[in-house]
PDB file of C-alpha atoms in Angstrom:
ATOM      1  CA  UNK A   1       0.000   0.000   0.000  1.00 51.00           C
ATOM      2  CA  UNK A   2       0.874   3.736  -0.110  1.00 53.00           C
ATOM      3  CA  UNK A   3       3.562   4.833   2.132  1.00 59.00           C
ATOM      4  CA  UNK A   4       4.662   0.566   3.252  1.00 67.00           C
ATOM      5  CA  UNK A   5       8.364   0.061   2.390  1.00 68.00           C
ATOM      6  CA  UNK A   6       9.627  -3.156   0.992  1.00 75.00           C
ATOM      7  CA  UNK A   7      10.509  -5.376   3.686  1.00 73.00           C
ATOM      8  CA  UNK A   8      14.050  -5.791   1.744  1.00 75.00           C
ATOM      9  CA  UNK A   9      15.136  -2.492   1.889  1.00 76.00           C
ATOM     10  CA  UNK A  10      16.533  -1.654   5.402  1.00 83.00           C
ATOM     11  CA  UNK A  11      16.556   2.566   5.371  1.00 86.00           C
ATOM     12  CA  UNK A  12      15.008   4.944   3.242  1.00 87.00           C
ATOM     13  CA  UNK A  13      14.722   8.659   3.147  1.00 90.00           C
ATOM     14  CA  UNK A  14      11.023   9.770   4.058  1.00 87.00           C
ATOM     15  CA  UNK A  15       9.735  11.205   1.729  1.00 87.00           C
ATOM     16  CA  UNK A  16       6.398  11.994   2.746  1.00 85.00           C
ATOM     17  CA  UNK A  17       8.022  14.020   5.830  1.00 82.00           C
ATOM     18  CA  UNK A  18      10.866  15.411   3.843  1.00 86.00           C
ATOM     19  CA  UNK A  19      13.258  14.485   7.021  1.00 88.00           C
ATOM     20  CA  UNK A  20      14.136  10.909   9.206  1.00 87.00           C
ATOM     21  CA  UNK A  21      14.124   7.470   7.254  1.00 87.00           C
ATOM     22  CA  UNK A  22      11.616   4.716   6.723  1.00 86.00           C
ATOM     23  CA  UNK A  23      12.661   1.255   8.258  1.00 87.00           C
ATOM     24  CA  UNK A  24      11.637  -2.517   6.585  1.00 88.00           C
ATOM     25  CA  UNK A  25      10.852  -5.559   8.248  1.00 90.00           C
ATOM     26  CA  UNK A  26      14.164  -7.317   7.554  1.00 90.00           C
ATOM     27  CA  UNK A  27      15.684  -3.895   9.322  1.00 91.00           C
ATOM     28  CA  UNK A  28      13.647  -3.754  12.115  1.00 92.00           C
ATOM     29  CA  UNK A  29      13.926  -7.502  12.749  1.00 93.00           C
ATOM     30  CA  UNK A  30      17.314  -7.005  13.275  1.00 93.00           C
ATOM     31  CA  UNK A  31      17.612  -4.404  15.543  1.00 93.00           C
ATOM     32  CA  UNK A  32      15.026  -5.896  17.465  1.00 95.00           C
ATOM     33  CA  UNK A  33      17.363  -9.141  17.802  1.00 94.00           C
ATOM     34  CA  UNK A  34      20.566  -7.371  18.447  1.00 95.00           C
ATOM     35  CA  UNK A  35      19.463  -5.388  21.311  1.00 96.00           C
ATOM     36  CA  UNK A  36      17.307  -7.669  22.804  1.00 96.00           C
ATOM     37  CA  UNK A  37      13.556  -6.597  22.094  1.00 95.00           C
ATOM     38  CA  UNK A  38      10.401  -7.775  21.646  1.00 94.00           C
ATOM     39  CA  UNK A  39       8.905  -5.005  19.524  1.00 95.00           C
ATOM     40  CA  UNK A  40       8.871  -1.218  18.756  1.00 96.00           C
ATOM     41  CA  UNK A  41       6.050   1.223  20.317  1.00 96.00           C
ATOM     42  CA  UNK A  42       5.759   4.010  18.228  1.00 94.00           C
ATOM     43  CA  UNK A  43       2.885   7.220  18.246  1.00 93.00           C
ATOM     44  CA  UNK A  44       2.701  10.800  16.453  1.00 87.00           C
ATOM     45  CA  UNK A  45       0.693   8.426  12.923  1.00 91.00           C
ATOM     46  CA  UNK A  46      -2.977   8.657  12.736  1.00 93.00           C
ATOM     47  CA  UNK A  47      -4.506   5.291  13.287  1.00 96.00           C
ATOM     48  CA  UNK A  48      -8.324   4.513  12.422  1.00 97.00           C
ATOM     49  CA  UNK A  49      -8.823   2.312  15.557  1.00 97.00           C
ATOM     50  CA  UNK A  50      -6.053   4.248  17.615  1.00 97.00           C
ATOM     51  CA  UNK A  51      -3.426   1.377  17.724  1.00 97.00           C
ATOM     52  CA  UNK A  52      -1.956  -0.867  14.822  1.00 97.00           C
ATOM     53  CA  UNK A  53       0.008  -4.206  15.309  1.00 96.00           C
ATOM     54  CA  UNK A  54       2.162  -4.423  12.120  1.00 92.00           C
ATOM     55  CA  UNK A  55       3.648  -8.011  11.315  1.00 91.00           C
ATOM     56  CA  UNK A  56       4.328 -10.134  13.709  1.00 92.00           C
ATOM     57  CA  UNK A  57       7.687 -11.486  14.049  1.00 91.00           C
ATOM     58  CA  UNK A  58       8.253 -14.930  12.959  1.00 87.00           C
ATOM     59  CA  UNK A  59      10.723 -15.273  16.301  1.00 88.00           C
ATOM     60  CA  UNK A  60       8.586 -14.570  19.251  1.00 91.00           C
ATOM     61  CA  UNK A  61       5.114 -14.530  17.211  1.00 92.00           C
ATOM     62  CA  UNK A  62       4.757 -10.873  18.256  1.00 93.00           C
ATOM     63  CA  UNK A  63       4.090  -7.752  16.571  1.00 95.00           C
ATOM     64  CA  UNK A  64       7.305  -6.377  15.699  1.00 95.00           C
ATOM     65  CA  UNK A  65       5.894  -2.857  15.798  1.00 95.00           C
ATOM     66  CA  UNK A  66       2.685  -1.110  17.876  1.00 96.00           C
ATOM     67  CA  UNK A  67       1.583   1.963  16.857  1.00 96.00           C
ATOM     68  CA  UNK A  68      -0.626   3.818  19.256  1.00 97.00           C
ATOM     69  CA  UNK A  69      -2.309   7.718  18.384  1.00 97.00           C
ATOM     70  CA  UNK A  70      -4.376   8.860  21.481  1.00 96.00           C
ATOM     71  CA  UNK A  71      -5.958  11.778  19.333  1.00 95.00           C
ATOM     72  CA  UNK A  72      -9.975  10.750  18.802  1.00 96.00           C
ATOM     73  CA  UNK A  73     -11.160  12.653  15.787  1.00 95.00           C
ATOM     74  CA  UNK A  74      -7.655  14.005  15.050  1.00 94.00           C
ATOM     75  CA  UNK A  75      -7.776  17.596  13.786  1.00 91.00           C
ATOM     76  CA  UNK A  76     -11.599  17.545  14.247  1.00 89.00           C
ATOM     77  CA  UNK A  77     -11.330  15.603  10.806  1.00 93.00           C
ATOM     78  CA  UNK A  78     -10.186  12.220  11.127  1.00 95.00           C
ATOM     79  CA  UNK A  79     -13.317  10.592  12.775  1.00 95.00           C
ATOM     80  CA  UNK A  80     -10.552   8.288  14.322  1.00 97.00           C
ATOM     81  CA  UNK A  81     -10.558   6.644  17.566  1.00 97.00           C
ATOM     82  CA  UNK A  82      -7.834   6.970  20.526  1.00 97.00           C
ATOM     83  CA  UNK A  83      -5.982   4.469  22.383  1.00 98.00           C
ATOM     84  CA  UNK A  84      -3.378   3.837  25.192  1.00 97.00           C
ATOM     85  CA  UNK A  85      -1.706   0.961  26.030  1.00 97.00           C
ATOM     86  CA  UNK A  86      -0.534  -0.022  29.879  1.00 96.00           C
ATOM     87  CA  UNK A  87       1.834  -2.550  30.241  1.00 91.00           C
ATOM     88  CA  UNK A  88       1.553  -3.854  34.014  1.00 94.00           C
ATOM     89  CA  UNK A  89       2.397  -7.342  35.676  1.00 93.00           C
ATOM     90  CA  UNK A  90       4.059  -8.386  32.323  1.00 88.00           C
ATOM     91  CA  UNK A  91       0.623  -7.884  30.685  1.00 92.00           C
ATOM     92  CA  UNK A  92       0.151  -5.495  27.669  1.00 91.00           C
ATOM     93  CA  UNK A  93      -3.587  -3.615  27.395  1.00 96.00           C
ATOM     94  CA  UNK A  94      -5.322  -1.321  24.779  1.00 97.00           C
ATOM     95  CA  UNK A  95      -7.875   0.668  25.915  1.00 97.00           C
ATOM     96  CA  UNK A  96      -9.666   2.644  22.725  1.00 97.00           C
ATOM     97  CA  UNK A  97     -11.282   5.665  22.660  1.00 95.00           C
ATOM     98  CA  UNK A  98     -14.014   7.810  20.809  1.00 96.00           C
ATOM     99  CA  UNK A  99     -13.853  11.790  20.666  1.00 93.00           C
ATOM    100  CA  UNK A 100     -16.092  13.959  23.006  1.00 91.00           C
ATOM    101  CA  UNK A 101     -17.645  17.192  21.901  1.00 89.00           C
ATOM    102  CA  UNK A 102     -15.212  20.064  22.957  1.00 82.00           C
ATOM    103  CA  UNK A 103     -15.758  22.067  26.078  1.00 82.00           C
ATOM    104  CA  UNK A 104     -17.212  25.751  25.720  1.00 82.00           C
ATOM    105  CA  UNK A 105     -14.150  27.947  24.911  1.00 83.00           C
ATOM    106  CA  UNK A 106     -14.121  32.025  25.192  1.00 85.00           C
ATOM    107  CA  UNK A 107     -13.184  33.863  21.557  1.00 85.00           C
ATOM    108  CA  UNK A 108      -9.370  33.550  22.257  1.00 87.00           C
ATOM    109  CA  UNK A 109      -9.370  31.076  24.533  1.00 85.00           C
ATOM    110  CA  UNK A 110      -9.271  33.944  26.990  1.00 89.00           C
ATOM    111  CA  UNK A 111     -10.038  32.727  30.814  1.00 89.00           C
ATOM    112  CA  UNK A 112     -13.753  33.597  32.482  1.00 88.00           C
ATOM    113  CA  UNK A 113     -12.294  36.359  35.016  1.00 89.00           C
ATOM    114  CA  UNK A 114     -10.680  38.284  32.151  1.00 91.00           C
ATOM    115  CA  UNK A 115     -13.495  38.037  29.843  1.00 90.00           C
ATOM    116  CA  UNK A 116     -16.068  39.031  32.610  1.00 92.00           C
ATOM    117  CA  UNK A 117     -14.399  42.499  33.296  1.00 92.00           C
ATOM    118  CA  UNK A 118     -15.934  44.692  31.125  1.00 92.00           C
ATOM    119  CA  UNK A 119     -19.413  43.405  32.046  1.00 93.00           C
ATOM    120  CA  UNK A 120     -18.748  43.505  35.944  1.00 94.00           C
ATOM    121  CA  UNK A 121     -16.988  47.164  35.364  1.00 94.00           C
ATOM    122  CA  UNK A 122     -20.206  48.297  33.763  1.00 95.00           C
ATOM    123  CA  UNK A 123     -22.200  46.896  36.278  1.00 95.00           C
ATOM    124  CA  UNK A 124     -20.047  48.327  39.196  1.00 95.00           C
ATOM    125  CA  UNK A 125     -20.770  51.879  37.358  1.00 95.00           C
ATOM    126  CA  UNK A 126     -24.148  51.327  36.658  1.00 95.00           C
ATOM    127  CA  UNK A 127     -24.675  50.767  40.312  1.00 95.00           C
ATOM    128  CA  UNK A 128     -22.533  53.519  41.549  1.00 95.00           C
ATOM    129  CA  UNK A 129     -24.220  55.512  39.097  1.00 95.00           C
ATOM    130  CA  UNK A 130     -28.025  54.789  40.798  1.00 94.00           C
ATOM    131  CA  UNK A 131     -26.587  55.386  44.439  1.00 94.00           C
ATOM    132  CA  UNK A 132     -24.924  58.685  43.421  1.00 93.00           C
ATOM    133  CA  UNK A 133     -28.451  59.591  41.942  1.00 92.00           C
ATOM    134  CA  UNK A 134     -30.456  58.504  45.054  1.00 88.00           C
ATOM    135  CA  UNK A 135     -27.430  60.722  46.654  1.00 88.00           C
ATOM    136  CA  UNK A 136     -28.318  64.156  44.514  1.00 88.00           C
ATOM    137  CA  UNK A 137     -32.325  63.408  44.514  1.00 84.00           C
ATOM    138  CA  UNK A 138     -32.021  63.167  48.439  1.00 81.00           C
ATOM    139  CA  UNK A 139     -29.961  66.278  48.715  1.00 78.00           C
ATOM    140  CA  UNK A 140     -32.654  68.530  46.459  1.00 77.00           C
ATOM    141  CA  UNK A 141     -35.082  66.980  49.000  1.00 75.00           C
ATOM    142  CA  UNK A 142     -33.242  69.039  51.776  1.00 68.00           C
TER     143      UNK A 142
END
């Protein structure tokens, strides 16, 4: 498919990124082996169900690579789901995710107290403004 590399070729220059190198099987295999690993976990790659297990590795019948995005809906666009994985008591675990609706923000993002000012300063006068009134009108009364 679009963007796999042959599982023959060990590095090449990624192109889609325009920067780091694309890995094969055969490449990632052996770096696995020679430093003593079961697989890769990788993230920052959009993934429809939030994780991917690519091939599993005909030496320990594991993926060789886990790709995990936490991002639901990435970019409000991707209508993909999140996952984490938690790896506890020699146990691995993938919890997915769907997207929530996004909380209420400001214009700006700009917090509550700062956005509230002008209406609380008007307010303030407003009210300052009737008791000075009541003050003059009970003066004249005098």
């Amino acid at each position: 498919g679009e963007g796999e590399v042959d599982p023959h070729v060990h590095f090449t220059p990624n192109t889609a990124r325009g920067c780091s190198y694309s890995f094969g099987y055969e490449a990632l295999e052996k770096f696995l082996m020679e430093n003593n690993l079961l697989c890769v976990i990788r993230g920052h790659e959009a993934q429809n169900k939030g994780f991917k297990m690519f091939k599993t590795s005909e030496t320990t019948s594991f993926p060789s690579i886990i790709s995990i995005f936490s991002a639901p809906n990435y970019l409000d666009a991707y209508k993909n789901q999140g996952a984490i994985m938690k790896y506890e008591n020699d146990v691995i675990n993938i919890r997915q995710f769907n997207n929530v609706e996004h909380p209420y923000w400001l214009p700006n993002f700009v917090d509550v107290f700062t956005w509230s000012l002008p209406f609380v300063a008007e307010k303030i006068t407003n009210i300052l403004q009737a008791v000075m009134t009541k003050a003059i009108d009970d003066d004249d009364d005098d």
